[in-house]
Amino acid sequence: SDLANKDYYCEVIEDEAQKMSDLIKKMTMLMQLEAGGGDPLLIERFDIAELVINLMNKNEIRFAQRGIHPIPPDPTPVYVWADDYLIENVLTNYLSNALNHVEDGGRVQMRIFPVDGGRVRVTVFNSGSTIPDEDLPRVWESFYKVDKARTREYGGTGIGLSVVAAIMKAHKMPFGVYNCHGDDGDGVEFFIELESR
């Protein structure tokens, strides 16, 4: 019916407007970070385990809809020094990236563990196909998409990971991605490191 069509188109328009608004926010944040202007980082001590678990809980419905097995980290508090708003943005990008690339019934795992230099590493793993090695260093470039055909399906803006790179550079902290090949299948793991002393 016309009414059903109208509702459908309204939803599509709302959805696109939301994506556009998110993109503009991300572009603005990226430009400010790259210019070194905008708000300086607001470094505070906060519990990264709580932030990660909350993010995973927020995505519960998405996990369930696709039969994905989420594996959250141990809930024991782990305190880090960083800008919690920006780090939440980084981990939201990583998690939605994982959700976009994991196969149905696959596994998404987030881990937190200590590394050298008084830092902790936070990782986001998704099972599924790996990224071609020659593409690995380029995933941080704005609008660089490894698999054009697949990216279009989930409507990614192609700017999430460049925002991640800008945020982590502003923190002067390591970040990266690598392919995993294990007995329980292949996958991709993204990581960041944060000061925890």
mmCIF file with all atom_site columns, C-alpha atoms in Angstrom:
data_model
loop_
_atom_site.group_PDB
_atom_site.id
_atom_site.type_symbol
_atom_site.label_atom_id
_atom_site.label_alt_id
_atom_site.label_comp_id
_atom_site.label_asym_id
_atom_site.label_entity_id
_atom_site.label_seq_id
_atom_site.pdbx_PDB_ins_code
_atom_site.Cartn_x
_atom_site.Cartn_y
_atom_site.Cartn_z
_atom_site.occupancy
_atom_site.B_iso_or_equiv
_atom_site.pdbx_formal_charge
_atom_site.auth_seq_id
_atom_site.auth_comp_id
_atom_site.auth_asym_id
_atom_site.auth_atom_id
_atom_site.pdbx_PDB_model_num
ATOM 1   C CA . SER A 1 1   ? 0.000  0.000   0.000  1.00 0.00 ? 1   SER A CA 1
ATOM 2   C CA . ASP A 1 2   ? 0.962  3.637   -0.413 1.00 0.00 ? 2   ASP A CA 1
ATOM 3   C CA . LEU A 1 3   ? 1.042  4.083   3.354  1.00 0.00 ? 3   LEU A CA 1
ATOM 4   C CA . ALA A 1 4   ? 3.465  1.186   3.859  1.00 0.00 ? 4   ALA A CA 1
ATOM 5   C CA . ASN A 1 5   ? 5.656  2.576   1.074  1.00 0.00 ? 5   ASN A CA 1
ATOM 6   C CA . LYS A 1 6   ? 5.585  6.014   2.650  1.00 0.00 ? 6   LYS A CA 1
ATOM 7   C CA . ASP A 1 7   ? 6.630  4.565   6.038  1.00 0.00 ? 7   ASP A CA 1
ATOM 8   C CA . TYR A 1 8   ? 9.400  2.611   4.360  1.00 0.00 ? 8   TYR A CA 1
ATOM 9   C CA . TYR A 1 9   ? 10.796 5.657   2.560  1.00 0.00 ? 9   TYR A CA 1
ATOM 10  C CA . CYS A 1 10  ? 10.580 7.754   5.730  1.00 0.00 ? 10  CYS A CA 1
ATOM 11  C CA . GLU A 1 11  ? 12.640 5.122   7.542  1.00 0.00 ? 11  GLU A CA 1
ATOM 12  C CA . VAL A 1 12  ? 15.207 5.044   4.748  1.00 0.00 ? 12  VAL A CA 1
ATOM 13  C CA . ILE A 1 13  ? 15.489 8.853   4.754  1.00 0.00 ? 13  ILE A CA 1
ATOM 14  C CA . GLU A 1 14  ? 15.820 8.947   8.565  1.00 0.00 ? 14  GLU A CA 1
ATOM 15  C CA . ASP A 1 15  ? 18.464 6.250   8.424  1.00 0.00 ? 15  ASP A CA 1
ATOM 16  C CA . GLU A 1 16  ? 20.439 8.086   5.734  1.00 0.00 ? 16  GLU A CA 1
ATOM 17  C CA . ALA A 1 17  ? 20.123 11.403  7.604  1.00 0.00 ? 17  ALA A CA 1
ATOM 18  C CA . GLN A 1 18  ? 21.479 9.717   10.758 1.00 0.00 ? 18  GLN A CA 1
ATOM 19  C CA . LYS A 1 19  ? 24.428 8.279   8.786  1.00 0.00 ? 19  LYS A CA 1
ATOM 20  C CA . MET A 1 20  ? 25.092 11.703  7.289  1.00 0.00 ? 20  MET A CA 1
ATOM 21  C CA . SER A 1 21  ? 25.008 13.349  10.695 1.00 0.00 ? 21  SER A CA 1
ATOM 22  C CA . ASP A 1 22  ? 27.412 10.713  12.101 1.00 0.00 ? 22  ASP A CA 1
ATOM 23  C CA . LEU A 1 23  ? 29.731 11.233  9.145  1.00 0.00 ? 23  LEU A CA 1
ATOM 24  C CA . ILE A 1 24  ? 29.782 15.020  9.621  1.00 0.00 ? 24  ILE A CA 1
ATOM 25  C CA . LYS A 1 25  ? 30.533 14.588  13.346 1.00 0.00 ? 25  LYS A CA 1
ATOM 26  C CA . LYS A 1 26  ? 33.353 12.175  12.535 1.00 0.00 ? 26  LYS A CA 1
ATOM 27  C CA . MET A 1 27  ? 34.778 14.413  9.776  1.00 0.00 ? 27  MET A CA 1
ATOM 28  C CA . THR A 1 28  ? 34.735 17.395  12.151 1.00 0.00 ? 28  THR A CA 1
ATOM 29  C CA . MET A 1 29  ? 36.442 15.410  14.904 1.00 0.00 ? 29  MET A CA 1
ATOM 30  C CA . LEU A 1 30  ? 39.038 14.149  12.427 1.00 0.00 ? 30  LEU A CA 1
ATOM 31  C CA . MET A 1 31  ? 39.797 17.633  11.102 1.00 0.00 ? 31  MET A CA 1
ATOM 32  C CA . GLN A 1 32  ? 40.136 19.065  14.624 1.00 0.00 ? 32  GLN A CA 1
ATOM 33  C CA . LEU A 1 33  ? 42.418 16.245  15.746 1.00 0.00 ? 33  LEU A CA 1
ATOM 34  C CA . GLU A 1 34  ? 44.580 16.453  12.633 1.00 0.00 ? 34  GLU A CA 1
ATOM 35  C CA . ALA A 1 35  ? 44.866 20.233  12.944 1.00 0.00 ? 35  ALA A CA 1
ATOM 36  C CA . GLY A 1 36  ? 45.873 19.766  16.583 1.00 0.00 ? 36  GLY A CA 1
ATOM 37  C CA . GLY A 1 37  ? 43.208 22.349  17.375 1.00 0.00 ? 37  GLY A CA 1
ATOM 38  C CA . GLY A 1 38  ? 39.784 21.879  18.855 1.00 0.00 ? 38  GLY A CA 1
ATOM 39  C CA . ASP A 1 39  ? 39.452 20.696  22.419 1.00 0.00 ? 39  ASP A CA 1
ATOM 40  C CA . PRO A 1 40  ? 42.639 19.334  23.902 1.00 0.00 ? 40  PRO A CA 1
ATOM 41  C CA . LEU A 1 41  ? 42.383 15.797  25.233 1.00 0.00 ? 41  LEU A CA 1
ATOM 42  C CA . LEU A 1 42  ? 40.608 15.488  28.551 1.00 0.00 ? 42  LEU A CA 1
ATOM 43  C CA . ILE A 1 43  ? 42.804 12.887  30.254 1.00 0.00 ? 43  ILE A CA 1
ATOM 44  C CA . GLU A 1 44  ? 41.110 11.154  33.178 1.00 0.00 ? 44  GLU A CA 1
ATOM 45  C CA . ARG A 1 45  ? 41.505 7.888   35.062 1.00 0.00 ? 45  ARG A CA 1
ATOM 46  C CA . PHE A 1 46  ? 38.680 5.468   34.285 1.00 0.00 ? 46  PHE A CA 1
ATOM 47  C CA . ASP A 1 47  ? 37.876 1.750   34.254 1.00 0.00 ? 47  ASP A CA 1
ATOM 48  C CA . ILE A 1 48  ? 38.407 0.457   30.717 1.00 0.00 ? 48  ILE A CA 1
ATOM 49  C CA . ALA A 1 49  ? 36.892 -2.959  31.573 1.00 0.00 ? 49  ALA A CA 1
ATOM 50  C CA . GLU A 1 50  ? 33.592 -1.306  32.481 1.00 0.00 ? 50  GLU A CA 1
ATOM 51  C CA . LEU A 1 51  ? 33.600 0.726   29.253 1.00 0.00 ? 51  LEU A CA 1
ATOM 52  C CA . VAL A 1 52  ? 34.283 -2.381  27.122 1.00 0.00 ? 52  VAL A CA 1
ATOM 53  C CA . ILE A 1 53  ? 31.609 -4.486  28.838 1.00 0.00 ? 53  ILE A CA 1
ATOM 54  C CA . ASN A 1 54  ? 29.033 -1.675  28.468 1.00 0.00 ? 54  ASN A CA 1
ATOM 55  C CA . LEU A 1 55  ? 29.831 -1.430  24.751 1.00 0.00 ? 55  LEU A CA 1
ATOM 56  C CA . MET A 1 56  ? 29.377 -5.175  24.300 1.00 0.00 ? 56  MET A CA 1
ATOM 57  C CA . ASN A 1 57  ? 26.087 -5.071  26.221 1.00 0.00 ? 57  ASN A CA 1
ATOM 58  C CA . LYS A 1 58  ? 24.832 -2.242  23.989 1.00 0.00 ? 58  LYS A CA 1
ATOM 59  C CA . ASN A 1 59  ? 25.286 -4.554  20.994 1.00 0.00 ? 59  ASN A CA 1
ATOM 60  C CA . GLU A 1 60  ? 23.557 -7.554  22.592 1.00 0.00 ? 60  GLU A CA 1
ATOM 61  C CA . ILE A 1 61  ? 20.638 -7.469  20.136 1.00 0.00 ? 61  ILE A CA 1
ATOM 62  C CA . ARG A 1 62  ? 22.954 -7.294  17.105 1.00 0.00 ? 62  ARG A CA 1
ATOM 63  C CA . PHE A 1 63  ? 24.932 -10.272 18.413 1.00 0.00 ? 63  PHE A CA 1
ATOM 64  C CA . ALA A 1 64  ? 21.774 -12.294 19.107 1.00 0.00 ? 64  ALA A CA 1
ATOM 65  C CA . GLN A 1 65  ? 20.170 -11.529 15.711 1.00 0.00 ? 65  GLN A CA 1
ATOM 66  C CA . ARG A 1 66  ? 23.131 -13.092 13.925 1.00 0.00 ? 66  ARG A CA 1
ATOM 67  C CA . GLY A 1 67  ? 23.937 -15.900 16.354 1.00 0.00 ? 67  GLY A CA 1
ATOM 68  C CA . ILE A 1 68  ? 27.316 -14.332 17.150 1.00 0.00 ? 68  ILE A CA 1
ATOM 69  C CA . HIS A 1 69  ? 29.159 -15.444 20.277 1.00 0.00 ? 69  HIS A CA 1
ATOM 70  C CA . PRO A 1 70  ? 30.398 -12.330 22.109 1.00 0.00 ? 70  PRO A CA 1
ATOM 71  C CA . ILE A 1 71  ? 33.273 -12.974 24.538 1.00 0.00 ? 71  ILE A CA 1
ATOM 72  C CA . PRO A 1 72  ? 33.703 -10.011 26.896 1.00 0.00 ? 72  PRO A CA 1
ATOM 73  C CA . PRO A 1 73  ? 36.806 -9.441  29.039 1.00 0.00 ? 73  PRO A CA 1
ATOM 74  C CA . ASP A 1 74  ? 37.018 -10.242 32.740 1.00 0.00 ? 74  ASP A CA 1
ATOM 75  C CA . PRO A 1 75  ? 34.966 -7.566  34.584 1.00 0.00 ? 75  PRO A CA 1
ATOM 76  C CA . THR A 1 76  ? 37.763 -6.892  37.122 1.00 0.00 ? 76  THR A CA 1
ATOM 77  C CA . PRO A 1 77  ? 38.413 -3.114  36.970 1.00 0.00 ? 77  PRO A CA 1
ATOM 78  C CA . VAL A 1 78  ? 41.453 -2.001  34.927 1.00 0.00 ? 78  VAL A CA 1
ATOM 79  C CA . TYR A 1 79  ? 42.225 1.693   35.276 1.00 0.00 ? 79  TYR A CA 1
ATOM 80  C CA . VAL A 1 80  ? 43.750 3.681   32.432 1.00 0.00 ? 80  VAL A CA 1
ATOM 81  C CA . TRP A 1 81  ? 44.615 7.340   31.789 1.00 0.00 ? 81  TRP A CA 1
ATOM 82  C CA . ALA A 1 82  ? 42.990 8.645   28.603 1.00 0.00 ? 82  ALA A CA 1
ATOM 83  C CA . ASP A 1 83  ? 40.157 10.733  27.189 1.00 0.00 ? 83  ASP A CA 1
ATOM 84  C CA . ASP A 1 84  ? 37.289 8.342   27.901 1.00 0.00 ? 84  ASP A CA 1
ATOM 85  C CA . TYR A 1 85  ? 34.897 9.969   25.389 1.00 0.00 ? 85  TYR A CA 1
ATOM 86  C CA . LEU A 1 86  ? 37.425 9.587   22.557 1.00 0.00 ? 86  LEU A CA 1
ATOM 87  C CA . ILE A 1 87  ? 38.470 6.073   23.594 1.00 0.00 ? 87  ILE A CA 1
ATOM 88  C CA . GLU A 1 88  ? 34.810 5.052   23.647 1.00 0.00 ? 88  GLU A CA 1
ATOM 89  C CA . ASN A 1 89  ? 34.635 6.391   20.075 1.00 0.00 ? 89  ASN A CA 1
ATOM 90  C CA . VAL A 1 90  ? 37.674 4.274   19.099 1.00 0.00 ? 90  VAL A CA 1
ATOM 91  C CA . LEU A 1 91  ? 36.283 1.071   20.631 1.00 0.00 ? 91  LEU A CA 1
ATOM 92  C CA . THR A 1 92  ? 32.808 1.718   19.169 1.00 0.00 ? 92  THR A CA 1
ATOM 93  C CA . ASN A 1 93  ? 34.464 1.958   15.737 1.00 0.00 ? 93  ASN A CA 1
ATOM 94  C CA . TYR A 1 94  ? 36.419 -1.253  16.321 1.00 0.00 ? 94  TYR A CA 1
ATOM 95  C CA . LEU A 1 95  ? 33.355 -3.126  17.558 1.00 0.00 ? 95  LEU A CA 1
ATOM 96  C CA . SER A 1 96  ? 31.065 -2.032  14.726 1.00 0.00 ? 96  SER A CA 1
ATOM 97  C CA . ASN A 1 97  ? 33.864 -2.924  12.307 1.00 0.00 ? 97  ASN A CA 1
ATOM 98  C CA . ALA A 1 98  ? 34.046 -6.405  13.879 1.00 0.00 ? 98  ALA A CA 1
ATOM 99  C CA . LEU A 1 99  ? 30.260 -6.770  13.628 1.00 0.00 ? 99  LEU A CA 1
ATOM 100 C CA . ASN A 1 100 ? 30.362 -5.755  9.972  1.00 0.00 ? 100 ASN A CA 1
ATOM 101 C CA . HIS A 1 101 ? 32.973 -8.378  9.108  1.00 0.00 ? 101 HIS A CA 1
ATOM 102 C CA . VAL A 1 102 ? 32.221 -11.359 11.353 1.00 0.00 ? 102 VAL A CA 1
ATOM 103 C CA . GLU A 1 103 ? 30.331 -14.207 9.698  1.00 0.00 ? 103 GLU A CA 1
ATOM 104 C CA . ASP A 1 104 ? 26.906 -15.223 11.084 1.00 0.00 ? 104 ASP A CA 1
ATOM 105 C CA . GLY A 1 105 ? 27.392 -17.576 14.021 1.00 0.00 ? 105 GLY A CA 1
ATOM 106 C CA . GLY A 1 106 ? 30.968 -16.340 14.400 1.00 0.00 ? 106 GLY A CA 1
ATOM 107 C CA . ARG A 1 107 ? 32.862 -14.952 17.361 1.00 0.00 ? 107 ARG A CA 1
ATOM 108 C CA . VAL A 1 108 ? 33.607 -11.417 18.558 1.00 0.00 ? 108 VAL A CA 1
ATOM 109 C CA . GLN A 1 109 ? 36.014 -11.182 21.476 1.00 0.00 ? 109 GLN A CA 1
ATOM 110 C CA . MET A 1 110 ? 37.346 -8.189  23.413 1.00 0.00 ? 110 MET A CA 1
ATOM 111 C CA . ARG A 1 111 ? 40.371 -8.620  25.686 1.00 0.00 ? 111 ARG A CA 1
ATOM 112 C CA . ILE A 1 112 ? 42.310 -6.381  28.072 1.00 0.00 ? 112 ILE A CA 1
ATOM 113 C CA . PHE A 1 113 ? 45.782 -7.349  29.282 1.00 0.00 ? 113 PHE A CA 1
ATOM 114 C CA . PRO A 1 114 ? 48.981 -5.689  30.535 1.00 0.00 ? 114 PRO A CA 1
ATOM 115 C CA . VAL A 1 115 ? 51.897 -5.045  28.149 1.00 0.00 ? 115 VAL A CA 1
ATOM 116 C CA . ASP A 1 116 ? 55.384 -3.563  28.675 1.00 0.00 ? 116 ASP A CA 1
ATOM 117 C CA . GLY A 1 117 ? 55.886 0.016   29.759 1.00 0.00 ? 117 GLY A CA 1
ATOM 118 C CA . GLY A 1 118 ? 53.016 0.211   32.259 1.00 0.00 ? 118 GLY A CA 1
ATOM 119 C CA . ARG A 1 119 ? 50.389 0.028   29.536 1.00 0.00 ? 119 ARG A CA 1
ATOM 120 C CA . VAL A 1 120 ? 47.376 -2.147  28.848 1.00 0.00 ? 120 VAL A CA 1
ATOM 121 C CA . ARG A 1 121 ? 46.361 -3.467  25.459 1.00 0.00 ? 121 ARG A CA 1
ATOM 122 C CA . VAL A 1 122 ? 42.679 -3.607  24.473 1.00 0.00 ? 122 VAL A CA 1
ATOM 123 C CA . THR A 1 123 ? 41.916 -5.907  21.538 1.00 0.00 ? 123 THR A CA 1
ATOM 124 C CA . VAL A 1 124 ? 38.821 -6.496  19.406 1.00 0.00 ? 124 VAL A CA 1
ATOM 125 C CA . PHE A 1 125 ? 38.818 -9.776  17.485 1.00 0.00 ? 125 PHE A CA 1
ATOM 126 C CA . ASN A 1 126 ? 36.315 -11.061 14.938 1.00 0.00 ? 126 ASN A CA 1
ATOM 127 C CA . SER A 1 127 ? 36.374 -14.471 13.327 1.00 0.00 ? 127 SER A CA 1
ATOM 128 C CA . GLY A 1 128 ? 35.958 -14.571 9.560  1.00 0.00 ? 128 GLY A CA 1
ATOM 129 C CA . SER A 1 129 ? 37.976 -13.733 6.489  1.00 0.00 ? 129 SER A CA 1
ATOM 130 C CA . THR A 1 130 ? 41.309 -11.973 6.955  1.00 0.00 ? 130 THR A CA 1
ATOM 131 C CA . ILE A 1 131 ? 42.424 -8.685  5.343  1.00 0.00 ? 131 ILE A CA 1
ATOM 132 C CA . PRO A 1 132 ? 44.848 -9.086  2.398  1.00 0.00 ? 132 PRO A CA 1
ATOM 133 C CA . ASP A 1 133 ? 48.346 -8.347  3.775  1.00 0.00 ? 133 ASP A CA 1
ATOM 134 C CA . GLU A 1 134 ? 48.992 -5.559  1.257  1.00 0.00 ? 134 GLU A CA 1
ATOM 135 C CA . ASP A 1 135 ? 45.821 -3.799  2.459  1.00 0.00 ? 135 ASP A CA 1
ATOM 136 C CA . LEU A 1 136 ? 46.624 -3.978  6.199  1.00 0.00 ? 136 LEU A CA 1
ATOM 137 C CA . PRO A 1 137 ? 48.636 -0.719  6.438  1.00 0.00 ? 137 PRO A CA 1
ATOM 138 C CA . ARG A 1 138 ? 46.055 1.145   4.346  1.00 0.00 ? 138 ARG A CA 1
ATOM 139 C CA . VAL A 1 139 ? 42.920 0.484   6.422  1.00 0.00 ? 139 VAL A CA 1
ATOM 140 C CA . TRP A 1 140 ? 43.627 3.700   8.399  1.00 0.00 ? 140 TRP A CA 1
ATOM 141 C CA . GLU A 1 141 ? 43.294 5.936   5.322  1.00 0.00 ? 141 GLU A CA 1
ATOM 142 C CA . SER A 1 142 ? 40.055 7.901   4.953  1.00 0.00 ? 142 SER A CA 1
ATOM 143 C CA . PHE A 1 143 ? 37.622 6.241   2.551  1.00 0.00 ? 143 PHE A CA 1
ATOM 144 C CA . TYR A 1 144 ? 39.976 3.334   1.840  1.00 0.00 ? 144 TYR A CA 1
ATOM 145 C CA . LYS A 1 145 ? 37.861 0.216   1.546  1.00 0.00 ? 145 LYS A CA 1
ATOM 146 C CA . VAL A 1 146 ? 39.382 -3.204  1.227  1.00 0.00 ? 146 VAL A CA 1
ATOM 147 C CA . ASP A 1 147 ? 36.391 -4.935  -0.312 1.00 0.00 ? 147 ASP A CA 1
ATOM 148 C CA . LYS A 1 148 ? 34.200 -2.477  -2.173 1.00 0.00 ? 148 LYS A CA 1
ATOM 149 C CA . ALA A 1 149 ? 31.389 -4.970  -2.779 1.00 0.00 ? 149 ALA A CA 1
ATOM 150 C CA . ARG A 1 150 ? 31.067 -6.077  0.839  1.00 0.00 ? 150 ARG A CA 1
ATOM 151 C CA . THR A 1 151 ? 31.443 -2.606  2.307  1.00 0.00 ? 151 THR A CA 1
ATOM 152 C CA . ARG A 1 152 ? 28.471 -1.311  0.410  1.00 0.00 ? 152 ARG A CA 1
ATOM 153 C CA . GLU A 1 153 ? 26.211 -3.942  1.981  1.00 0.00 ? 153 GLU A CA 1
ATOM 154 C CA . TYR A 1 154 ? 26.536 -2.532  5.487  1.00 0.00 ? 154 TYR A CA 1
ATOM 155 C CA . GLY A 1 155 ? 26.796 1.145   4.672  1.00 0.00 ? 155 GLY A CA 1
ATOM 156 C CA . GLY A 1 156 ? 30.088 1.901   6.405  1.00 0.00 ? 156 GLY A CA 1
ATOM 157 C CA . THR A 1 157 ? 31.249 5.492   5.902  1.00 0.00 ? 157 THR A CA 1
ATOM 158 C CA . GLY A 1 158 ? 34.882 4.509   5.344  1.00 0.00 ? 158 GLY A CA 1
ATOM 159 C CA . ILE A 1 159 ? 36.106 7.062   7.851  1.00 0.00 ? 159 ILE A CA 1
ATOM 160 C CA . GLY A 1 160 ? 35.849 5.221   11.177 1.00 0.00 ? 160 GLY A CA 1
ATOM 161 C CA . LEU A 1 161 ? 39.402 3.876   11.207 1.00 0.00 ? 161 LEU A CA 1
ATOM 162 C CA . SER A 1 162 ? 40.972 7.190   10.172 1.00 0.00 ? 162 SER A CA 1
ATOM 163 C CA . VAL A 1 163 ? 39.235 8.749   13.195 1.00 0.00 ? 163 VAL A CA 1
ATOM 164 C CA . VAL A 1 164 ? 40.706 5.945   15.337 1.00 0.00 ? 164 VAL A CA 1
ATOM 165 C CA . ALA A 1 165 ? 44.196 6.690   13.980 1.00 0.00 ? 165 ALA A CA 1
ATOM 166 C CA . ALA A 1 166 ? 43.834 10.431  14.672 1.00 0.00 ? 166 ALA A CA 1
ATOM 167 C CA . ILE A 1 167 ? 42.570 9.816   18.244 1.00 0.00 ? 167 ILE A CA 1
ATOM 168 C CA . MET A 1 168 ? 45.380 7.372   19.067 1.00 0.00 ? 168 MET A CA 1
ATOM 169 C CA . LYS A 1 169 ? 48.020 9.695   17.554 1.00 0.00 ? 169 LYS A CA 1
ATOM 170 C CA . ALA A 1 170 ? 46.633 12.524  19.707 1.00 0.00 ? 170 ALA A CA 1
ATOM 171 C CA . HIS A 1 171 ? 47.102 10.218  22.751 1.00 0.00 ? 171 HIS A CA 1
ATOM 172 C CA . LYS A 1 172 ? 50.622 9.294   21.457 1.00 0.00 ? 172 LYS A CA 1
ATOM 173 C CA . MET A 1 173 ? 49.675 5.668   22.037 1.00 0.00 ? 173 MET A CA 1
ATOM 174 C CA . PRO A 1 174 ? 50.103 2.550   19.844 1.00 0.00 ? 174 PRO A CA 1
ATOM 175 C CA . PHE A 1 175 ? 47.286 1.079   17.744 1.00 0.00 ? 175 PHE A CA 1
ATOM 176 C CA . GLY A 1 176 ? 47.169 -1.460  14.947 1.00 0.00 ? 176 GLY A CA 1
ATOM 177 C CA . VAL A 1 177 ? 45.646 -4.468  13.245 1.00 0.00 ? 177 VAL A CA 1
ATOM 178 C CA . TYR A 1 178 ? 46.806 -7.970  12.354 1.00 0.00 ? 178 TYR A CA 1
ATOM 179 C CA . ASN A 1 179 ? 45.389 -11.153 10.876 1.00 0.00 ? 179 ASN A CA 1
ATOM 180 C CA . CYS A 1 180 ? 45.016 -14.188 13.123 1.00 0.00 ? 180 CYS A CA 1
ATOM 181 C CA . HIS A 1 181 ? 45.345 -17.791 11.990 1.00 0.00 ? 181 HIS A CA 1
ATOM 182 C CA . GLY A 1 182 ? 44.396 -20.243 14.710 1.00 0.00 ? 182 GLY A CA 1
ATOM 183 C CA . ASP A 1 183 ? 43.224 -23.791 15.247 1.00 0.00 ? 183 ASP A CA 1
ATOM 184 C CA . ASP A 1 184 ? 39.715 -22.428 15.724 1.00 0.00 ? 184 ASP A CA 1
ATOM 185 C CA . GLY A 1 185 ? 39.762 -20.527 12.407 1.00 0.00 ? 185 GLY A CA 1
ATOM 186 C CA . ASP A 1 186 ? 40.930 -17.239 10.937 1.00 0.00 ? 186 ASP A CA 1
ATOM 187 C CA . GLY A 1 187 ? 40.060 -13.721 11.941 1.00 0.00 ? 187 GLY A CA 1
ATOM 188 C CA . VAL A 1 188 ? 41.203 -10.136 12.359 1.00 0.00 ? 188 VAL A CA 1
ATOM 189 C CA . GLU A 1 189 ? 42.251 -8.351  15.554 1.00 0.00 ? 189 GLU A CA 1
ATOM 190 C CA . PHE A 1 190 ? 42.460 -4.591  16.086 1.00 0.00 ? 190 PHE A CA 1
ATOM 191 C CA . PHE A 1 191 ? 44.187 -3.148  19.156 1.00 0.00 ? 191 PHE A CA 1
ATOM 192 C CA . ILE A 1 192 ? 45.027 0.002   21.091 1.00 0.00 ? 192 ILE A CA 1
ATOM 193 C CA . GLU A 1 193 ? 47.336 0.532   24.047 1.00 0.00 ? 193 GLU A CA 1
ATOM 194 C CA . LEU A 1 194 ? 46.712 2.938   26.917 1.00 0.00 ? 194 LEU A CA 1
ATOM 195 C CA . GLU A 1 195 ? 48.709 4.251   29.872 1.00 0.00 ? 195 GLU A CA 1
ATOM 196 C CA . SER A 1 196 ? 47.677 2.410   33.025 1.00 0.00 ? 196 SER A CA 1
ATOM 197 C CA . ARG A 1 197 ? 50.138 3.497   35.698 1.00 0.00 ? 197 ARG A CA 1
#
